[in-house]
CSV table of C-alpha atoms in Angstrom, one decimal:
chain,number,residue,atom,x,y,z
A,20,UNK,CA,107.3,53.1,113.6
A,21,UNK,CA,104.9,53.1,110.2
A,22,UNK,CA,101.6,55.3,110.7
A,23,UNK,CA,99.0,55.2,108.1
A,24,UNK,CA,95.3,56.3,107.8
A,25,UNK,CA,92.6,54.1,107.7
A,26,UNK,CA,91.3,54.2,104.0
A,27,UNK,CA,87.6,53.6,105.4
A,28,UNK,CA,87.2,56.0,108.5
A,29,UNK,CA,90.3,58.1,108.5
A,30,UNK,CA,91.7,57.2,111.9
A,31,UNK,CA,95.0,56.4,112.8
A,32,UNK,CA,96.3,52.7,112.0
A,33,UNK,CA,99.9,52.7,113.2
A,34,UNK,CA,102.3,49.9,112.3
A,35,UNK,CA,104.9,49.5,115.4
A,36,UNK,CA,106.5,46.1,114.2
A,37,UNK,CA,108.5,46.4,110.8
A,38,UNK,CA,107.2,42.8,109.9
A,39,UNK,CA,103.5,43.7,110.5
A,40,UNK,CA,101.9,43.4,107.2
A,41,UNK,CA,97.9,44.1,108.2
A,42,UNK,CA,96.2,45.8,111.1
A,43,UNK,CA,92.8,46.3,112.2
A,44,UNK,CA,91.3,49.6,112.8
A,45,UNK,CA,90.4,50.1,116.7
A,46,UNK,CA,87.4,52.4,115.3
A,47,UNK,CA,85.7,50.8,112.4
A,48,UNK,CA,87.4,47.3,112.1
A,49,UNK,CA,88.6,47.7,108.8
A,50,UNK,CA,91.5,45.3,107.9
A,51,UNK,CA,94.5,47.5,106.3
A,52,UNK,CA,96.9,45.7,104.3
A,53,UNK,CA,100.3,47.5,104.2
A,54,UNK,CA,101.8,47.3,100.8
A,55,UNK,CA,105.3,48.6,100.6
A,56,UNK,CA,104.5,52.4,101.7
A,57,UNK,CA,100.7,52.4,100.9
A,58,UNK,CA,98.0,50.8,102.6
A,59,UNK,CA,94.6,49.3,101.4
A,60,UNK,CA,91.1,48.3,102.6
A,61,UNK,CA,90.4,44.6,102.4
A,62,UNK,CA,87.5,44.6,104.1
A,63,UNK,CA,86.1,44.2,107.6
A,64,UNK,CA,87.7,42.3,110.5
A,65,UNK,CA,84.9,40.9,112.8
A,66,UNK,CA,85.4,41.9,116.1
A,67,UNK,CA,86.8,39.6,119.1
A,68,UNK,CA,84.7,38.1,121.3
A,69,UNK,CA,85.4,39.5,124.7
A,70,UNK,CA,86.1,36.6,126.8
A,71,UNK,CA,88.3,36.3,130.3
A,72,UNK,CA,91.7,37.3,129.4
A,73,UNK,CA,93.6,39.6,131.1
A,74,UNK,CA,95.5,40.3,128.1
A,75,UNK,CA,95.1,43.3,125.7
A,76,UNK,CA,96.9,45.1,123.1
A,77,UNK,CA,99.8,47.1,124.7
A,78,UNK,CA,100.3,44.9,127.5
A,79,UNK,CA,104.1,44.3,128.2
A,80,UNK,CA,106.2,41.8,129.9
A,81,UNK,CA,109.4,39.7,130.0
A,82,UNK,CA,110.1,36.5,129.0
A,83,UNK,CA,113.7,35.1,129.3
A,84,UNK,CA,115.2,38.4,130.0
A,85,UNK,CA,113.9,40.2,127.2
A,86,UNK,CA,111.0,42.8,127.2
A,87,UNK,CA,108.1,42.4,124.9
A,88,UNK,CA,104.8,44.1,123.9
A,89,UNK,CA,101.5,42.6,122.9
A,90,UNK,CA,100.5,44.2,119.2
A,91,UNK,CA,97.8,42.4,118.0
A,92,UNK,CA,95.6,39.1,118.3
A,93,UNK,CA,93.9,36.5,116.3
A,94,UNK,CA,91.0,35.0,117.9
A,95,UNK,CA,90.5,30.9,116.6
A,96,UNK,CA,87.1,29.0,117.1
A,97,UNK,CA,86.7,25.5,116.9
A,98,UNK,CA,83.6,23.1,117.6
A,99,UNK,CA,83.9,23.4,121.5
A,100,UNK,CA,85.5,26.4,121.9
A,101,UNK,CA,88.1,29.2,121.0
A,102,UNK,CA,91.8,30.5,122.0
A,103,UNK,CA,93.9,33.7,121.4
A,104,UNK,CA,96.9,34.0,119.7
A,105,UNK,CA,98.8,37.2,120.7
A,106,UNK,CA,101.4,38.6,118.5
A,107,UNK,CA,104.3,40.0,120.5
A,108,UNK,CA,107.2,42.2,119.3
A,109,UNK,CA,110.4,41.9,121.6
A,110,UNK,CA,113.0,45.2,121.9
A,111,UNK,CA,115.7,43.1,120.2
A,112,UNK,CA,113.2,42.8,116.9
A,113,UNK,CA,112.3,39.2,117.5
A,114,UNK,CA,108.6,38.2,116.9
A,115,UNK,CA,106.7,35.5,119.0
A,116,UNK,CA,103.1,34.3,119.8
A,117,UNK,CA,101.6,34.2,123.1
A,118,UNK,CA,99.0,31.4,122.9
A,119,UNK,CA,96.4,31.5,125.5
A,120,UNK,CA,93.6,28.7,125.8
A,121,UNK,CA,91.4,28.1,129.0
A,122,UNK,CA,93.7,30.0,131.5
A,123,UNK,CA,97.1,28.1,130.1
A,124,UNK,CA,99.9,30.2,128.3
A,125,UNK,CA,102.4,29.1,126.2
A,126,UNK,CA,104.9,31.4,124.1
A,127,UNK,CA,106.3,30.0,120.7
A,128,UNK,CA,108.7,31.3,118.1
A,129,UNK,CA,109.3,30.6,114.2
A,130,UNK,CA,111.3,27.7,113.4
A,131,UNK,CA,111.3,27.1,109.6
A,132,UNK,CA,109.8,24.7,107.9
A,133,UNK,CA,109.1,21.2,109.2
A,134,UNK,CA,110.1,19.1,105.9
A,135,UNK,CA,110.2,15.9,108.1
A,136,UNK,CA,106.5,16.3,109.4
A,137,UNK,CA,104.1,13.6,108.9
A,138,UNK,CA,100.8,14.3,107.1
A,139,UNK,CA,98.2,16.2,109.0
A,140,UNK,CA,95.4,13.7,108.5
A,141,UNK,CA,97.7,11.0,110.0
A,142,UNK,CA,98.1,13.0,113.4
A,143,UNK,CA,96.0,11.9,116.5
A,144,UNK,CA,96.5,12.9,120.4
A,145,UNK,CA,99.7,11.3,121.6
A,146,UNK,CA,101.5,10.8,118.3
A,147,UNK,CA,105.0,11.2,118.1
A,148,UNK,CA,107.0,13.6,116.2
A,149,UNK,CA,110.6,13.6,117.2
A,150,UNK,CA,110.6,13.4,121.2
A,151,UNK,CA,107.3,14.9,121.2
A,152,UNK,CA,103.7,13.7,122.0
A,153,UNK,CA,100.7,15.2,120.1
A,154,UNK,CA,98.3,16.9,122.7
A,155,UNK,CA,96.0,18.8,120.6
A,156,UNK,CA,95.2,18.2,116.7
A,157,UNK,CA,92.5,20.2,115.0
A,158,UNK,CA,91.0,22.2,112.6
A,159,UNK,CA,89.9,26.1,113.5
A,160,UNK,CA,88.7,29.1,111.8
A,161,UNK,CA,89.6,32.7,112.4
A,162,UNK,CA,86.6,34.6,113.9
A,163,UNK,CA,88.0,37.8,114.7
A,164,UNK,CA,91.3,40.2,114.8
A,165,UNK,CA,92.8,43.3,116.7
A,166,UNK,CA,95.8,45.2,116.2
A,167,UNK,CA,98.9,44.4,114.1
A,168,UNK,CA,99.6,40.9,112.5
A,169,UNK,CA,102.5,39.9,110.3
A,170,UNK,CA,100.4,38.2,107.5
A,171,UNK,CA,97.2,38.3,106.2
A,172,UNK,CA,94.4,36.9,107.8
A,173,UNK,CA,90.6,37.7,107.5
A,174,UNK,CA,87.0,36.5,109.0
A,175,UNK,CA,86.7,32.5,108.3
A,176,UNK,CA,90.5,31.9,107.7
A,177,UNK,CA,91.2,28.2,108.4
A,178,UNK,CA,93.6,26.8,110.2
A,179,UNK,CA,95.1,23.1,110.8
A,180,UNK,CA,97.6,22.8,113.9
A,181,UNK,CA,98.9,20.0,116.0
A,182,UNK,CA,100.4,21.0,119.1
A,183,UNK,CA,103.2,18.9,120.9
A,184,UNK,CA,104.8,18.5,124.2
A,185,UNK,CA,107.7,17.1,126.4
A,186,UNK,CA,107.5,18.2,129.6
A,187,UNK,CA,107.4,22.0,129.5
A,188,UNK,CA,108.7,22.2,126.0
A,189,UNK,CA,106.1,22.9,123.3
A,190,UNK,CA,106.2,22.6,119.6
A,191,UNK,CA,103.5,23.5,117.1
A,192,UNK,CA,103.0,22.3,113.2
A,193,UNK,CA,101.3,24.7,111.4
A,194,UNK,CA,99.5,23.1,108.2
A,195,UNK,CA,97.3,26.2,107.3
A,196,UNK,CA,99.3,26.8,103.8
A,197,UNK,CA,99.6,23.1,103.0
A,198,UNK,CA,102.4,20.8,103.2
A,199,UNK,CA,104.8,20.8,104.7
A,200,UNK,CA,103.9,22.7,108.0
A,201,UNK,CA,105.7,25.4,109.5
A,202,UNK,CA,107.1,24.8,112.8
A,203,UNK,CA,106.9,26.8,116.1
A,204,UNK,CA,108.7,26.0,119.1
A,205,UNK,CA,108.8,27.5,122.8
A,206,UNK,CA,107.9,26.6,126.2
A,207,UNK,CA,104.7,26.8,128.7
A,208,UNK,CA,104.6,29.7,130.7
A,209,UNK,CA,102.6,31.1,133.8
A,210,UNK,CA,101.3,34.6,133.3
A,211,UNK,CA,103.1,35.5,136.7
A,212,UNK,CA,106.2,34.7,135.4
A,213,UNK,CA,105.9,37.0,132.6
A,214,UNK,CA,105.5,40.0,135.0
A,215,UNK,CA,103.0,41.5,132.8
A,216,UNK,CA,102.4,45.3,132.8
A,217,UNK,CA,98.9,47.0,131.6
A,218,UNK,CA,96.8,44.0,132.1
A,219,UNK,CA,93.2,44.2,132.3
A,220,UNK,CA,91.9,43.7,135.9
A,221,UNK,CA,89.0,42.2,136.8
A,222,UNK,CA,86.4,45.0,136.6
A,223,UNK,CA,87.7,45.6,132.9
A,224,UNK,CA,87.3,42.1,132.0
A,225,UNK,CA,83.5,42.1,133.6
A,226,UNK,CA,82.9,45.6,132.4
A,227,UNK,CA,83.8,44.4,128.8
A,228,UNK,CA,81.3,41.5,129.0
A,229,UNK,CA,78.6,43.8,130.3
A,230,UNK,CA,78.1,42.2,133.5
A,231,UNK,CA,78.5,42.9,137.1
A,232,UNK,CA,81.7,41.6,139.0
A,233,UNK,CA,80.9,38.6,141.3
A,234,UNK,CA,77.5,38.1,140.9
A,235,UNK,CA,75.5,35.5,138.8
A,236,UNK,CA,73.3,36.5,136.1
A,237,UNK,CA,70.3,34.8,135.0
A,238,UNK,CA,69.5,34.0,131.2
A,239,UNK,CA,66.1,32.7,129.6
A,240,UNK,CA,66.8,29.6,127.5
A,241,UNK,CA,66.0,30.2,123.9
A,242,UNK,CA,65.1,26.4,124.1
A,243,UNK,CA,63.0,25.8,126.8
A,244,UNK,CA,62.5,29.2,128.6
A,245,UNK,CA,64.0,27.9,131.9
A,246,UNK,CA,66.5,30.5,133.5
A,247,UNK,CA,70.0,29.5,133.2
A,248,UNK,CA,72.3,30.9,136.2
A,249,UNK,CA,75.6,32.0,134.7
A,250,UNK,CA,78.6,34.0,135.6
A,251,UNK,CA,79.4,37.0,133.4
A,252,UNK,CA,79.5,36.9,129.7
A,253,UNK,CA,83.0,36.2,128.8
A,254,UNK,CA,82.1,32.5,129.0
A,255,UNK,CA,80.3,31.8,126.0
A,256,UNK,CA,79.4,28.5,126.6
A,257,UNK,CA,76.3,27.8,128.8
A,258,UNK,CA,74.2,24.4,129.3
A,259,UNK,CA,70.6,24.9,130.4
A,260,UNK,CA,70.2,22.8,133.5
A,261,UNK,CA,66.4,21.8,132.3
A,262,UNK,CA,66.8,21.0,128.9
A,263,UNK,CA,70.4,20.6,128.4
A,264,UNK,CA,70.3,22.6,125.5
A,265,UNK,CA,73.9,24.1,124.6
A,266,UNK,CA,73.6,27.8,124.3
A,267,UNK,CA,76.2,30.2,122.7
A,268,UNK,CA,76.3,33.7,123.6
A,269,UNK,CA,77.1,36.0,120.6
A,270,UNK,CA,77.6,40.0,120.8
A,271,UNK,CA,74.1,40.6,120.7
A,272,UNK,CA,71.8,37.4,121.6
A,273,UNK,CA,71.9,33.8,122.8
A,274,UNK,CA,71.4,31.0,120.2
A,275,UNK,CA,70.6,27.2,120.8
A,276,UNK,CA,73.6,25.4,119.4
A,277,UNK,CA,72.6,22.0,120.1
A,278,UNK,CA,69.2,20.8,121.6
A,279,UNK,CA,68.9,17.7,123.9
A,280,UNK,CA,66.0,16.0,125.7
A,281,UNK,CA,64.5,17.4,128.5
A,282,UNK,CA,66.3,16.2,131.7
A,283,UNK,CA,65.3,16.3,135.2
A,284,UNK,CA,67.1,18.8,137.9
A,285,UNK,CA,70.1,17.0,139.8
A,286,UNK,CA,70.5,17.4,143.1
A,287,UNK,CA,74.4,18.4,144.0
A,288,UNK,CA,76.2,19.1,147.2
A,289,UNK,CA,77.2,22.6,145.6
A,290,UNK,CA,75.1,24.8,143.4
A,291,UNK,CA,76.0,27.3,140.7
A,292,UNK,CA,76.9,30.8,142.2
A,293,UNK,CA,78.4,29.5,145.3
A,294,UNK,CA,81.4,31.3,146.4
A,295,UNK,CA,84.9,29.9,148.1
A,296,UNK,CA,87.7,31.3,149.5
A,297,UNK,CA,90.8,28.8,148.9
A,298,UNK,CA,93.8,29.7,150.1
A,299,UNK,CA,93.2,33.3,150.3
A,300,UNK,CA,91.6,33.5,146.6
A,301,UNK,CA,88.0,33.9,145.9
A,302,UNK,CA,86.7,31.7,143.4
A,303,UNK,CA,82.9,31.7,142.0
A,304,UNK,CA,81.4,28.0,140.9
A,305,UNK,CA,80.2,28.9,137.6
A,306,UNK,CA,79.6,25.4,136.0
A,307,UNK,CA,78.9,21.7,137.1
A,308,UNK,CA,78.6,18.2,135.6
A,309,UNK,CA,78.1,14.7,136.3
A,310,UNK,CA,80.0,12.1,134.7
A,311,UNK,CA,79.8,8.3,135.0
A,312,UNK,CA,82.1,5.2,134.0
A,313,UNK,CA,80.9,2.9,131.3
A,314,UNK,CA,80.9,-1.0,131.5
A,315,UNK,CA,79.1,-3.3,133.8
A,316,UNK,CA,81.5,-2.9,136.6
A,317,UNK,CA,81.1,0.8,136.6
A,318,UNK,CA,81.5,2.7,140.0
A,319,UNK,CA,78.9,5.3,141.1
A,320,UNK,CA,78.8,8.7,139.0
A,321,UNK,CA,81.0,11.6,140.1
A,322,UNK,CA,80.2,15.3,140.0
A,323,UNK,CA,82.8,18.0,138.9
A,324,UNK,CA,82.6,21.6,139.8
A,325,UNK,CA,84.4,24.6,137.9
A,326,UNK,CA,85.2,27.5,139.8
A,327,UNK,CA,86.6,30.7,138.5
A,328,UNK,CA,88.9,33.7,139.6
A,329,UNK,CA,89.9,36.2,137.0
A,330,UNK,CA,93.7,36.4,138.1
A,331,UNK,CA,94.2,32.5,139.0
A,332,UNK,CA,92.0,31.2,136.0
A,333,UNK,CA,90.4,27.7,136.6
A,334,UNK,CA,90.2,25.1,139.4
A,335,UNK,CA,87.9,21.9,139.6
A,336,UNK,CA,86.4,20.2,142.5
A,337,UNK,CA,85.5,16.6,142.0
A,338,UNK,CA,83.0,14.9,144.5
A,339,UNK,CA,83.0,11.1,144.3
A,340,UNK,CA,82.3,7.9,146.8
A,341,UNK,CA,85.8,8.4,147.6
A,342,UNK,CA,85.3,11.7,148.8
A,343,UNK,CA,86.8,15.2,147.6
A,344,UNK,CA,89.8,16.2,145.2
A,345,UNK,CA,91.1,19.5,144.3
A,346,UNK,CA,92.3,19.5,140.6
A,347,UNK,CA,94.1,21.7,138.4
A,348,UNK,CA,95.0,21.1,134.5
A,349,UNK,CA,98.6,20.8,134.2
A,350,UNK,CA,100.4,23.0,131.6
A,351,UNK,CA,103.7,20.7,131.6
A,352,UNK,CA,103.3,17.2,130.2
A,353,UNK,CA,104.2,14.3,132.5
A,354,UNK,CA,106.9,11.9,131.0
A,355,UNK,CA,104.6,9.0,129.6
A,356,UNK,CA,107.3,7.3,127.6
A,357,UNK,CA,106.6,3.8,129.9
A,358,UNK,CA,103.8,2.6,131.4
A,359,UNK,CA,104.1,4.4,134.8
A,360,UNK,CA,104.5,8.3,134.9
A,361,UNK,CA,107.5,10.5,135.7
A,362,UNK,CA,106.5,14.0,137.0
A,363,UNK,CA,108.2,16.4,139.3
A,364,UNK,CA,110.9,13.7,140.2
A,365,UNK,CA,108.4,11.1,141.6
A,366,UNK,CA,107.0,7.6,139.6
A,367,UNK,CA,103.5,7.7,139.1
A,368,UNK,CA,101.7,4.3,139.2
A,369,UNK,CA,99.2,3.2,136.6
A,370,UNK,CA,96.1,2.5,137.9
A,371,UNK,CA,93.5,1.9,135.4
A,372,UNK,CA,92.0,3.0,132.2
A,373,UNK,CA,88.2,3.5,131.3
A,374,UNK,CA,85.8,5.4,129.7
A,375,UNK,CA,83.4,8.1,131.1
A,376,UNK,CA,80.5,9.9,129.9
A,377,UNK,CA,78.7,13.2,130.6
A,378,UNK,CA,75.4,12.6,131.9
A,379,UNK,CA,74.7,16.0,133.2
A,380,UNK,CA,75.8,19.6,132.8
A,381,UNK,CA,74.5,22.9,133.7
A,382,UNK,CA,76.1,26.6,134.1
A,383,UNK,CA,78.9,28.1,132.1
A,384,UNK,CA,82.0,26.5,130.7
A,385,UNK,CA,85.2,27.6,128.9
A,386,UNK,CA,84.5,24.8,126.2
A,387,UNK,CA,81.3,23.4,124.8
A,388,UNK,CA,80.1,20.8,127.3
A,389,UNK,CA,77.4,18.4,125.8
A,390,UNK,CA,75.6,15.6,127.5
A,391,UNK,CA,77.1,12.3,126.0
A,392,UNK,CA,80.5,13.5,125.5
A,393,UNK,CA,82.9,10.5,125.9
A,394,UNK,CA,86.3,10.7,127.3
A,395,UNK,CA,89.0,7.9,127.7
A,396,UNK,CA,90.9,8.4,131.2
A,397,UNK,CA,93.7,7.0,132.4
A,398,UNK,CA,94.8,7.3,136.1
A,399,UNK,CA,97.9,7.3,137.8
A,400,UNK,CA,99.1,7.6,141.7
A,401,UNK,CA,101.8,8.4,143.8
A,402,UNK,CA,101.1,8.7,147.3
A,403,UNK,CA,97.6,10.5,148.2
A,404,UNK,CA,97.9,12.2,144.5
A,405,UNK,CA,96.5,11.3,141.4
A,406,UNK,CA,97.3,12.5,137.9
A,407,UNK,CA,94.9,11.6,135.0
A,408,UNK,CA,95.0,11.5,131.3
A,409,UNK,CA,91.8,12.5,129.6
A,410,UNK,CA,91.9,11.9,126.0
A,411,UNK,CA,89.3,12.6,123.2
A,412,UNK,CA,89.6,12.6,119.5
A,413,UNK,CA,91.3,16.1,119.2
A,414,UNK,CA,93.2,16.4,122.2
A,415,UNK,CA,94.6,14.7,125.4
A,416,UNK,CA,94.8,16.8,128.7
A,417,UNK,CA,96.9,16.2,132.2
A,418,UNK,CA,95.3,17.0,135.5
A,419,UNK,CA,96.6,16.9,138.8
A,420,UNK,CA,94.4,15.8,141.9
A,421,UNK,CA,95.0,16.2,145.6
A,422,UNK,CA,92.5,14.8,148.3
A,423,UNK,CA,90.7,17.2,150.3
A,424,UNK,CA,88.8,16.5,153.4
A,425,UNK,CA,84.8,17.2,153.3
A,426,UNK,CA,85.6,19.7,156.1
A,427,UNK,CA,88.0,21.8,154.3
A,428,UNK,CA,85.4,22.0,151.4
A,429,UNK,CA,82.9,23.2,153.9
A,430,UNK,CA,85.0,25.7,155.3
A,431,UNK,CA,86.1,27.3,151.7
A,432,UNK,CA,82.3,27.6,151.0
A,433,UNK,CA,81.3,28.1,154.5
A,434,UNK,CA,78.4,26.0,154.2
A,435,UNK,CA,77.2,22.5,156.0
A,436,UNK,CA,77.6,19.9,153.8
A,437,UNK,CA,75.6,16.4,153.7
A,438,UNK,CA,77.7,13.3,154.6
A,439,UNK,CA,79.3,11.6,151.4
A,440,UNK,CA,77.4,8.9,149.9
A,441,UNK,CA,79.1,5.3,150.0
A,442,UNK,CA,79.8,3.4,146.9
A,443,UNK,CA,77.5,0.8,146.4
A,444,UNK,CA,79.7,-1.4,144.2
A,445,UNK,CA,82.8,-1.0,146.7
A,446,UNK,CA,80.9,-1.4,149.5
A,447,UNK,CA,79.4,-4.8,148.2
A,448,UNK,CA,83.0,-6.0,147.2
A,449,UNK,CA,84.1,-5.4,150.8
A,450,UNK,CA,81.2,-7.0,152.3
A,451,UNK,CA,82.0,-10.3,150.2
A,452,UNK,CA,85.7,-9.9,151.5
A,453,UNK,CA,84.6,-9.5,155.1
A,454,UNK,CA,82.3,-12.7,155.0
A,455,UNK,CA,84.6,-15.1,153.1
A,456,UNK,CA,87.8,-13.7,155.5
A,457,UNK,CA,85.7,-14.5,158.8
A,458,UNK,CA,84.6,-17.8,157.4
A,459,UNK,CA,88.4,-18.6,156.8
A,460,UNK,CA,89.6,-17.4,160.2
A,461,UNK,CA,86.7,-19.9,161.7
A,462,UNK,CA,87.8,-22.8,160.1
A,463,UNK,CA,91.5,-22.2,161.0
A,464,UNK,CA,91.1,-20.7,164.5
A,465,UNK,CA,91.8,-24.3,165.7
A,466,UNK,CA,94.9,-24.7,163.6
A,467,UNK,CA,96.1,-21.3,164.9
A,468,UNK,CA,95.6,-21.9,168.4
A,469,UNK,CA,97.3,-25.5,168.5
A,470,UNK,CA,100.0,-24.1,166.3
A,471,UNK,CA,100.3,-25.3,162.7
A,472,UNK,CA,101.4,-23.9,159.3
A,473,UNK,CA,98.1,-23.6,158.2
A,474,UNK,CA,98.3,-20.2,159.6
A,475,UNK,CA,100.1,-18.9,156.7
A,476,UNK,CA,97.9,-20.5,154.2
A,477,UNK,CA,95.1,-18.7,155.9
A,478,UNK,CA,96.9,-15.0,155.2
A,479,UNK,CA,97.6,-16.2,151.6
A,480,UNK,CA,93.7,-17.1,151.1
A,481,UNK,CA,92.4,-14.3,152.8
A,482,UNK,CA,95.0,-11.9,150.5
A,483,UNK,CA,93.5,-13.4,147.6
A,484,UNK,CA,90.1,-13.2,148.4
A,485,UNK,CA,90.7,-9.7,149.2
A,486,UNK,CA,92.0,-8.7,145.3
A,487,UNK,CA,88.9,-10.6,144.0
A,488,UNK,CA,86.5,-8.9,146.0
A,489,UNK,CA,87.9,-5.6,144.8
A,490,UNK,CA,88.2,-6.8,141.5
A,491,UNK,CA,92.0,-5.9,141.0
């Protein structure tokens, strides 16, 4: 291990990896560049924003039967959120990157130069590279760093990357240094699989964010003055329920990122700050939004509730006229090479594709939600489960939804819930079907009684009317 003294404050700055070329002083945030056997001060590195990550410098774990240690971190920010790239060193000297975004983890390793890669400007979500499909294409900038890093970065350093997936296999094309890009390959992982030691616990996460564990806080909206309830400062993006302003929390203050027109409060079945016990795990409801389908034949709006647990991450509950669903974002991409999906050994039938818009949002989110956000959604179904692909200009995400009885929702939250609303459009369609089906039965009743092949025609006509009424 190479050890240096910080040129700015004199504190010890260790270099545990021979490949590390820079480190950030823990005491004064000076960026220390290692050049041969000397070091020099190349300026200050911004402190990372303390977020909900359980990882920290010094965390150890096991991946593919090899032990690793977390040595450093880069925090990258894009227009609507941020993510962490953790630099790791394995006991055999191999280097890796553990990417962490919205509670999902991916381990990748350098795989040389991708001379066959397409230009960055040509890539879109679901673009193909080899057998992989693009799931995230974006430009971001470095906003902070910690510990050791294998290359020189600084505040404002810009990166252009495209992430690709096939099942649990992951590939990144990094265009930060131009074309051709560097290629990184790896796999999606669950934090539990890594058998990590020295993780931050829930108390440490909440303490570093300056808030009290398990409680909702109140912040005066910098735009309209309304108190905004939110859960702990590790969530940096908050939406005011009154004026819909997008508020971003910095280390010292709350600033208005984007201001919208005043909006009326919306009554929802569940409210910010509600607590739930789901499968023995305690969750806190930190954010909610209402979305609606675009188009003349749009169904009734639905409500999405964001729940959070420091160990298990994020969970969504969706309330619609069809009932309740528990939704988990997938860290493994289904096989979408055909019209239908293949996932977990099952075929998922494509139902429909539609566009949805956010009409209301309130609370804290792990990305910046804005009223008016548009998403293209494609639904697939297998038995009582549903997979949805949500696509924007920068990314596509896949989520798995499981129907949940309302009685179970009430039990989870220990509260009485109002009866679900009936979908007016679906009700009208079914009413049309019932009326016309009844007329057909009355007309053909004598033929049925006295025996005639017309009974078969009646069944066929009834089926046709049913599908017409349901709009399929």
